[in-house]
Coordinates of C-alpha atoms and ligand atoms in Angstrom, one line a residue:
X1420 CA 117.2 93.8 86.9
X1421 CA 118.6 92.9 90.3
X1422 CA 117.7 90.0 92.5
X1423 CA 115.3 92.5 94.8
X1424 CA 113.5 94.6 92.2
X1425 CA 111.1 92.9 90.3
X1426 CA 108.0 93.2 88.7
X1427 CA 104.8 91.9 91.0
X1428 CA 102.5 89.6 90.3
X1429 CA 99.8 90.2 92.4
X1430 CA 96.3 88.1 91.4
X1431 CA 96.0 88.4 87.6
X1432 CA 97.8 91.3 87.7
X1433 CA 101.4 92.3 86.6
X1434 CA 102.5 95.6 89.0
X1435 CA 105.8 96.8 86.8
X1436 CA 107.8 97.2 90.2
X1437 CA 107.4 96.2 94.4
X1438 CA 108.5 99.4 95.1
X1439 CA 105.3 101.1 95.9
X1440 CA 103.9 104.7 97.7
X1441 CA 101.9 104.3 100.7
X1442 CA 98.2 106.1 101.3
X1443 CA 99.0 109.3 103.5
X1444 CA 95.5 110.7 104.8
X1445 CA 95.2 114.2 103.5
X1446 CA 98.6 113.9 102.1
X1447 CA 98.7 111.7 98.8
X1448 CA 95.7 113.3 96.9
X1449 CA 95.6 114.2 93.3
X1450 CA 98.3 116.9 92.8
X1451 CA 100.5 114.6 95.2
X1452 CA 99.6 111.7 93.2
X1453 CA 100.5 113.1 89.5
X1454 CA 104.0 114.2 91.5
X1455 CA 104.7 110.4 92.2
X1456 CA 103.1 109.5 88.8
X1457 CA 106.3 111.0 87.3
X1458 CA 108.3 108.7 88.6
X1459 CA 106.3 105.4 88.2
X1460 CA 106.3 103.8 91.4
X1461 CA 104.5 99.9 91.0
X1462 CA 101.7 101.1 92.2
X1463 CA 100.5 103.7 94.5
X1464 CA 97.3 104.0 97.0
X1465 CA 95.2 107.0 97.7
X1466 CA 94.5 108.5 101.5
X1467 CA 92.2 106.2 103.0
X1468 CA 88.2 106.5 102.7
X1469 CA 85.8 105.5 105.2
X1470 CA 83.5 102.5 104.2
X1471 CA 80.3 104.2 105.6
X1472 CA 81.2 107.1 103.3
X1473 CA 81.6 105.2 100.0
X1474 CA 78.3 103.0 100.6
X1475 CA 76.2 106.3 101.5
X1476 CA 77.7 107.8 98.4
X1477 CA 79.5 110.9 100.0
X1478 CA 80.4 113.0 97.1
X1479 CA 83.3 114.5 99.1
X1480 CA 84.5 110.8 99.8
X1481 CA 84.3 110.2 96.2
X1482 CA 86.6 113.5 95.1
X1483 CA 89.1 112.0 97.4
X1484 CA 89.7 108.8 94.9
X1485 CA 90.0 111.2 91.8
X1486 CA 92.6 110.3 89.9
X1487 CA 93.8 110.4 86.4
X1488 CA 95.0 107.9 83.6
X1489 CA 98.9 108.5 84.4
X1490 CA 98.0 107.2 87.9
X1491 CA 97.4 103.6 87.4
X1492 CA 98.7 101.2 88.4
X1493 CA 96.7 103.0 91.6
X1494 CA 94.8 101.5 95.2
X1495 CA 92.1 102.6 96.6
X1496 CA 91.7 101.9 100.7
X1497 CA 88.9 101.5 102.6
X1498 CA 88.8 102.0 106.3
X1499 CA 85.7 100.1 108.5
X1500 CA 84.8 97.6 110.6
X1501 CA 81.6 95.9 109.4
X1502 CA 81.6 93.0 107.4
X1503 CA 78.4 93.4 105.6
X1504 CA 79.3 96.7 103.7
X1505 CA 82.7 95.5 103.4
X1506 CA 81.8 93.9 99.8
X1507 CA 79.5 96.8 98.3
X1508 CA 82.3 99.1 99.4
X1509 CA 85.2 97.2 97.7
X1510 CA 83.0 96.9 94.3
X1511 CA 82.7 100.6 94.3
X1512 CA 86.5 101.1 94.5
X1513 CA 86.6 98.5 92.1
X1514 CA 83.7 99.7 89.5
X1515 CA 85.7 103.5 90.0
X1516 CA 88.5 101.6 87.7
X1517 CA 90.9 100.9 90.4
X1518 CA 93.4 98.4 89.8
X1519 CA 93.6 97.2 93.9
X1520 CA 91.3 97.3 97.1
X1521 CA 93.4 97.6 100.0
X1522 CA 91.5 97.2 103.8
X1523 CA 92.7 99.6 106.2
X1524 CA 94.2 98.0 109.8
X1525 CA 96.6 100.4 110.8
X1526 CA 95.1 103.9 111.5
X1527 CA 96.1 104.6 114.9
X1528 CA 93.3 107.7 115.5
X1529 CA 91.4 107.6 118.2
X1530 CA 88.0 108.4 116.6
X1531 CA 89.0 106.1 114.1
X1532 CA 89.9 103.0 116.1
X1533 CA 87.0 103.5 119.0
X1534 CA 84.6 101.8 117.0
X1535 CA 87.0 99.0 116.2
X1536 CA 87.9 100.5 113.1
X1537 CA 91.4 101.0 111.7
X1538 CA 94.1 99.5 113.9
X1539 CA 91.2 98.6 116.0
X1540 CA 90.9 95.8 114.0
X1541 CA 93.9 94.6 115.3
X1542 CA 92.1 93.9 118.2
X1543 CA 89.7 91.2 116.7
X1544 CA 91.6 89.4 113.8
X1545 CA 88.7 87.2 113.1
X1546 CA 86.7 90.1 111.9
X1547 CA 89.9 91.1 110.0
X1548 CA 89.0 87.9 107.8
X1549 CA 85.3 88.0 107.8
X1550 CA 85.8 91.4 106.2
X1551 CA 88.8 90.4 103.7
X1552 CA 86.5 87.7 102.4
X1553 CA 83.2 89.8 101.6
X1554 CA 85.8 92.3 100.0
X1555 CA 87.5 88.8 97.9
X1556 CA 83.5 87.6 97.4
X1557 CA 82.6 91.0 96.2
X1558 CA 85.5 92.1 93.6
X1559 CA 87.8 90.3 91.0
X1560 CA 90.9 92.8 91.5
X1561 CA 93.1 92.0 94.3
X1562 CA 92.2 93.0 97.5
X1563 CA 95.4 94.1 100.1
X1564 CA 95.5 94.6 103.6
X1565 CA 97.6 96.8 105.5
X1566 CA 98.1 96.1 109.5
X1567 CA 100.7 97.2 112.3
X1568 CA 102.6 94.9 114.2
X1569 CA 100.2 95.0 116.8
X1570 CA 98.1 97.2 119.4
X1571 CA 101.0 97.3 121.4
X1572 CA 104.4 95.5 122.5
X1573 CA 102.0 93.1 124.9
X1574 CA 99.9 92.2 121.7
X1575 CA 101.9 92.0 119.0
X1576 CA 99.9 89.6 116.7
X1577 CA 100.9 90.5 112.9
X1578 CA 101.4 86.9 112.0
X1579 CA 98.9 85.4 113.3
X1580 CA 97.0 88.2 111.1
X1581 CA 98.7 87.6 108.3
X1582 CA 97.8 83.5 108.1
X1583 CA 94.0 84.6 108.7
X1584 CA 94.4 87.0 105.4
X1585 CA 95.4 84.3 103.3
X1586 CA 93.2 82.3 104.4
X1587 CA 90.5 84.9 103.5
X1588 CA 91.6 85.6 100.4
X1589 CA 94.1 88.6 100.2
X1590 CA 96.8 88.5 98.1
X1591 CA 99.1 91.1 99.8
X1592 CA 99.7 92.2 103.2
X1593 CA 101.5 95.3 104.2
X1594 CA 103.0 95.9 107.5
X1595 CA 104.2 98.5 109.3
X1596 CA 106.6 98.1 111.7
X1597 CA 105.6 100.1 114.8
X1598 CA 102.3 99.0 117.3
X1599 CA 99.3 101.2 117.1
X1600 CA 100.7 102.4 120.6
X1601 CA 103.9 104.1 119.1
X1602 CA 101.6 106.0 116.7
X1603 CA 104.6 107.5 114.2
X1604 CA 107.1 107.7 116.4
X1605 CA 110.8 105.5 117.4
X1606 CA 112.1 102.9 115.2
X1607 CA 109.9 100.7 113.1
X1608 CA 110.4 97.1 114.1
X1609 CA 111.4 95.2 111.4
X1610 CA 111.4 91.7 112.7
X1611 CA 107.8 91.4 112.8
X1612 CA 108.2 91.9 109.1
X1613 CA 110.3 89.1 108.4
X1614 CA 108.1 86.8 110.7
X1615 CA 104.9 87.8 108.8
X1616 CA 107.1 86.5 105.8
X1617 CA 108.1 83.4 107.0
X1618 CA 104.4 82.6 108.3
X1619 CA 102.8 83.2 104.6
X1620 CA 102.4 81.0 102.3
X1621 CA 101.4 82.1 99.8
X1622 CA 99.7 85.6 100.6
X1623 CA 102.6 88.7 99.3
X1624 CA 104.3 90.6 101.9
X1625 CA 105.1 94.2 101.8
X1626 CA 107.6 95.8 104.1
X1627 CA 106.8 99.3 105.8
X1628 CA 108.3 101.6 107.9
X1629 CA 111.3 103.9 107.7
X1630 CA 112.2 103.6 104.1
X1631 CA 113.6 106.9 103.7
X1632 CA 115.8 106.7 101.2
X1633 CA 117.1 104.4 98.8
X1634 CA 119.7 102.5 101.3
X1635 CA 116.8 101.6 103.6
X1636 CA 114.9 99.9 100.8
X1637 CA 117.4 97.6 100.0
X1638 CA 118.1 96.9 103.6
X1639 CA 114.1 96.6 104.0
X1640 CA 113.9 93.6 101.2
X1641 CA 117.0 92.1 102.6
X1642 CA 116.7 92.0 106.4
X1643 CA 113.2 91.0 105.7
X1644 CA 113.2 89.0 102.4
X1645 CA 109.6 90.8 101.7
X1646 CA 108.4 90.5 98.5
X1647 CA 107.9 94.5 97.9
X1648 CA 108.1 97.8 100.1
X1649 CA 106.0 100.7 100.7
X1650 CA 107.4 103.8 101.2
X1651 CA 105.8 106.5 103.5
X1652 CA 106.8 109.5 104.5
X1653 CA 110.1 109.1 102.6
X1654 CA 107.9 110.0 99.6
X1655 CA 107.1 113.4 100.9
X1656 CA 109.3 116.1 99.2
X1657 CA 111.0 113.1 97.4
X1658 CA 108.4 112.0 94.7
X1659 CA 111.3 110.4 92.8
X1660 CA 111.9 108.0 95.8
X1661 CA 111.1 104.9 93.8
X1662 CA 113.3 105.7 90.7
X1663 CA 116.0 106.4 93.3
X1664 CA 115.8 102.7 94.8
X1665 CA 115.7 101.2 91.7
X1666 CA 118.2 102.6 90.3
X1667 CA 120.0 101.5 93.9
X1668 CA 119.0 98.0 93.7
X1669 CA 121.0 98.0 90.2
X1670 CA 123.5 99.2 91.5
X1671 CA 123.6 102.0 90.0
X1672 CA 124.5 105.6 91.3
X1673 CA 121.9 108.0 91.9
X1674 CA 121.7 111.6 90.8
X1675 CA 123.0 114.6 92.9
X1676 CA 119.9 116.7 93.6
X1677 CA 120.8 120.5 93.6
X1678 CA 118.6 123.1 96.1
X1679 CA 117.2 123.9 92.5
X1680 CA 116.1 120.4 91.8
X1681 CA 114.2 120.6 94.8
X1682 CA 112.8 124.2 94.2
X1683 CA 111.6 123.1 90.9
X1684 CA 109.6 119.8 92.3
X1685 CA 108.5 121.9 95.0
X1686 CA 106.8 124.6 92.4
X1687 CA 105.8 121.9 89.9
X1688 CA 103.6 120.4 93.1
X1689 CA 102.7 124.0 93.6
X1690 CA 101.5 124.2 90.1
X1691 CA 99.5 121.2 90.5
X1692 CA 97.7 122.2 93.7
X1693 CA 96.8 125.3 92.3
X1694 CA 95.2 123.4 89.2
X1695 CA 93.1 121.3 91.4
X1696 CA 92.5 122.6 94.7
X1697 CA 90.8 126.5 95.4
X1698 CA 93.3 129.1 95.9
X1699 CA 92.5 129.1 99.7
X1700 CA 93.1 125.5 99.8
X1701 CA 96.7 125.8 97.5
X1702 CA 97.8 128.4 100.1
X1703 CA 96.7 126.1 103.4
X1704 CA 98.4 123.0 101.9
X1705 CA 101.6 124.4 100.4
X1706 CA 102.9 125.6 104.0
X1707 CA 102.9 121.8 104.7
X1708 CA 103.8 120.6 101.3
X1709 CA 106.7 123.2 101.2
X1710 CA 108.0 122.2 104.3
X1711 CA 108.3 118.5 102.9
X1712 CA 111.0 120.0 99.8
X1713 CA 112.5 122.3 102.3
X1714 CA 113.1 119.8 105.0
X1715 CA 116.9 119.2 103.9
X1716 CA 117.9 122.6 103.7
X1717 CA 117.8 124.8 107.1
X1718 CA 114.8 127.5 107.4
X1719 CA 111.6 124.7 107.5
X1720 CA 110.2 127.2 110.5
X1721 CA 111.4 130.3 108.2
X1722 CA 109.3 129.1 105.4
X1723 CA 106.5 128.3 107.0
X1724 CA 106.1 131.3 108.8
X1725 CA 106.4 133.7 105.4
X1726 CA 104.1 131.5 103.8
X1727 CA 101.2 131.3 106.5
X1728 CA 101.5 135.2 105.7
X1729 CA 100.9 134.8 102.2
X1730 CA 96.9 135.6 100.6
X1731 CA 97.2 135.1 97.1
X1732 CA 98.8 132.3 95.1
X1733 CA 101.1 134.9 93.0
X1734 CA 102.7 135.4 96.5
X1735 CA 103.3 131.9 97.2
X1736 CA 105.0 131.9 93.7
X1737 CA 106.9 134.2 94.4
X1738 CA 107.9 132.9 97.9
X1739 CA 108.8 129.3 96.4
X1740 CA 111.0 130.9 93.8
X1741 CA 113.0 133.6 95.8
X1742 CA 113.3 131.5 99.3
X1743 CA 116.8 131.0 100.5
X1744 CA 117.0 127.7 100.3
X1745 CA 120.1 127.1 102.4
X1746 CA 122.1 124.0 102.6
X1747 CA 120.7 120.8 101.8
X1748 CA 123.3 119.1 104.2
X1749 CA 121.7 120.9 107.0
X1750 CA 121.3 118.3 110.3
X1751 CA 119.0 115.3 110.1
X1752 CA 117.5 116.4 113.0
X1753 CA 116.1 119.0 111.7
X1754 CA 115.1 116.6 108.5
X1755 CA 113.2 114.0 111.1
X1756 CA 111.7 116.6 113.1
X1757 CA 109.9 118.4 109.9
X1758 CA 108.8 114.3 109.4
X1759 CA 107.3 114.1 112.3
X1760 CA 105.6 117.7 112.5
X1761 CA 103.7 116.3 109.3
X1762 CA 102.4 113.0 111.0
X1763 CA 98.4 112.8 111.7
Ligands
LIG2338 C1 100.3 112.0 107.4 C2 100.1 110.5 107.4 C3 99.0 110.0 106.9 C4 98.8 108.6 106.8 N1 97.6 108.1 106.3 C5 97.5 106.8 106.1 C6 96.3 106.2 105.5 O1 95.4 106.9 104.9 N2 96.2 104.9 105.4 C7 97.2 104.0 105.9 O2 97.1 102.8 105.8 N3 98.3 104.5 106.5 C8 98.4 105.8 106.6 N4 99.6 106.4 107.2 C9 100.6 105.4 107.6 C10 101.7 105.2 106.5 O3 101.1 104.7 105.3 C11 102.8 104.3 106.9 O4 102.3 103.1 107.3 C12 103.6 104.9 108.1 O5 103.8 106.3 108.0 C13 104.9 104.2 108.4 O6 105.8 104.3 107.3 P1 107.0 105.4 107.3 O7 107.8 105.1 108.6 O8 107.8 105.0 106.1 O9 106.4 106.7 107.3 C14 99.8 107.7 107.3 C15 101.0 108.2 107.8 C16 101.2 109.6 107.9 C17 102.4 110.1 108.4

């Protein structure tokens, strides 16, 4: 095992790697989820759910943390700003089986964050805390936190963040890179990363933010020294992400995908979808989900465009199996702009 990869002890808990997949709002539900199962990453989170939701018992909300036994080690992530249903709303994650409650600081949506929820927080760190500890008071699995840098380059405040989390009682903190003000886009900063790490004492830190492939990892836990990563988007069309940078961190090579490998994922997640989800639903989400395995090859806008005409799922089939796929070496340009097409 190499000196980066390792397995994470986080509370009484033993998480097999700290390479983990991040919680992608209407991205990384269940067929998405039993993609990345397949590859085991140390744990995984589903797409955030709102507090209010969970405490009113929202049946929608609660088909949104479906999951199956393959899934574990799995997060749930709750998104809110009031301290006195932070506790019933992290035992209900808990009581659902989940191995981890993770608090959401980082949503950057503007109905989200106007009443002070999501990276709103960010705005009022002590409420950060007073809602960490009811979630630690409440539960006895770990509860996470996952923030941004800051609200923006004038109030960058992740450390002082990070201190108030340990204090309160989380065991891990997750941050991504960029300020609420850069939304998705430009280069995530990783300093701030590396001075949330040397601030903490003892509370974990996870690195986020442009871990696309299996070289950024590496150069994510050693820029930073972070104790584990979270990969984001790089997970979309690669569900074998975290085998990839383990096998990296080994220093071991990693395996040529062919445009077939990527056809087959791409129809296995189709498969999936079309178990779980309606067929109108299948047809909706696979002209996003395709674009993900078709990013590397040329014809994204191709693809998307044949499929939006597709009305059944035998034509979607179809579609998958006899699209040109094109050449996987096509420009990254093309790669980061599919990426950032997909951000909410
Ligand atoms: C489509 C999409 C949905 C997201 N949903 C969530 C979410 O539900 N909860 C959360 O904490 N972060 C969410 N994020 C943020 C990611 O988890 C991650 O922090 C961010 O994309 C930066 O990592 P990356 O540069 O590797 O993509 C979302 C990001 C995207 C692009």
């Amino acid at each position: 095992m190499s000196k980066l990869q390792k397995p994470f002890t986080i509370g009484k808990k033993v998480l097999p790697s700290n390479v983990f997949y991040a919680p992608l709002a209407g991205c990384s539900d269940f067929p998405f989820r039993r993609m990345s199962a397949k590859y085991r990453p140390g744990l995984m989170y589903c797409e955030m759910v709102k507090m209010d939701a969970l405490v009113r018992h929202d049946q929608g909300t609660f088909h949104m943390l479906d999951y199956s036994p393959e899934m574990h080690p799995i997060g749930g992530q709750i998104c809110g700003s009031k301290p006195a249903i932070a506790g019933q709303a992290a035992k209900i994650i808990e009581d659902l089986g989940f191995d981890v409650v993770d608090l959401n600081c980082g949503c950057p949506v503007d109905k989200i964050t106007k009443d002070g929820s999501g990276s709103g927080m960010l705005k009022n760190p002590e409420r950060i805390g007073e809602v960490i500890a009811n979630m630690v008071a409440a539960v006895k699995i770990p509860v996470t936190v996952k923030i941004r840098a800051g609200w923006d380059e004038q109030n960058i405040n992740a450390t002082t963040i990070t201190k108030i989390a340990e204090q309160a009682g989380a065991q891990a903190i997750c941050i991504h890179g960029r300020t609420r003000a850069q939304g998705y886009k430009g280069p995530a900063n990783w300093d701030h990363i590396k001075a949330c790490k040397q601030a903490a004492t003892t509370i974990k830190v996870i690195g986020n933010g442009d871990i696309v492939n299996a070289d950024a990892a590496k150069r994510m836990f050693e820029y930073t020294g972070c104790d584990a990563i979270l990969v984001a988007r790089g997970t979309m069309g690669q569900p074998w992400i975290a085998e990839d940078i383990i096998r990296h961190l080994q220093g071991e090579s990693l395996p040529e995908r062919s445009i077939e490998d990527y056809r087959q994922a791409l129809l296995d997640h189709f498969n999936f979808t079309a178990e779980y989800h309606q067929d109108r639903r299948v047809v909706v989400d696979m002209r996003r989900v395709g674009c993900w395995y078709i990013k590397k090859s040329a014809g994204t806008r191709a693809f998307r465009e044949l499929i939006s005409k597709a009305d059944n799922l035998d034509h979607v089939r179809e579609l998958i199996q006899e699209f040109p796929m094109g050449d996987l070496m096509a420009s990254a340009n093309e790669a980061e702009e599919a990426l950032c097409e997909d951000a909410c």
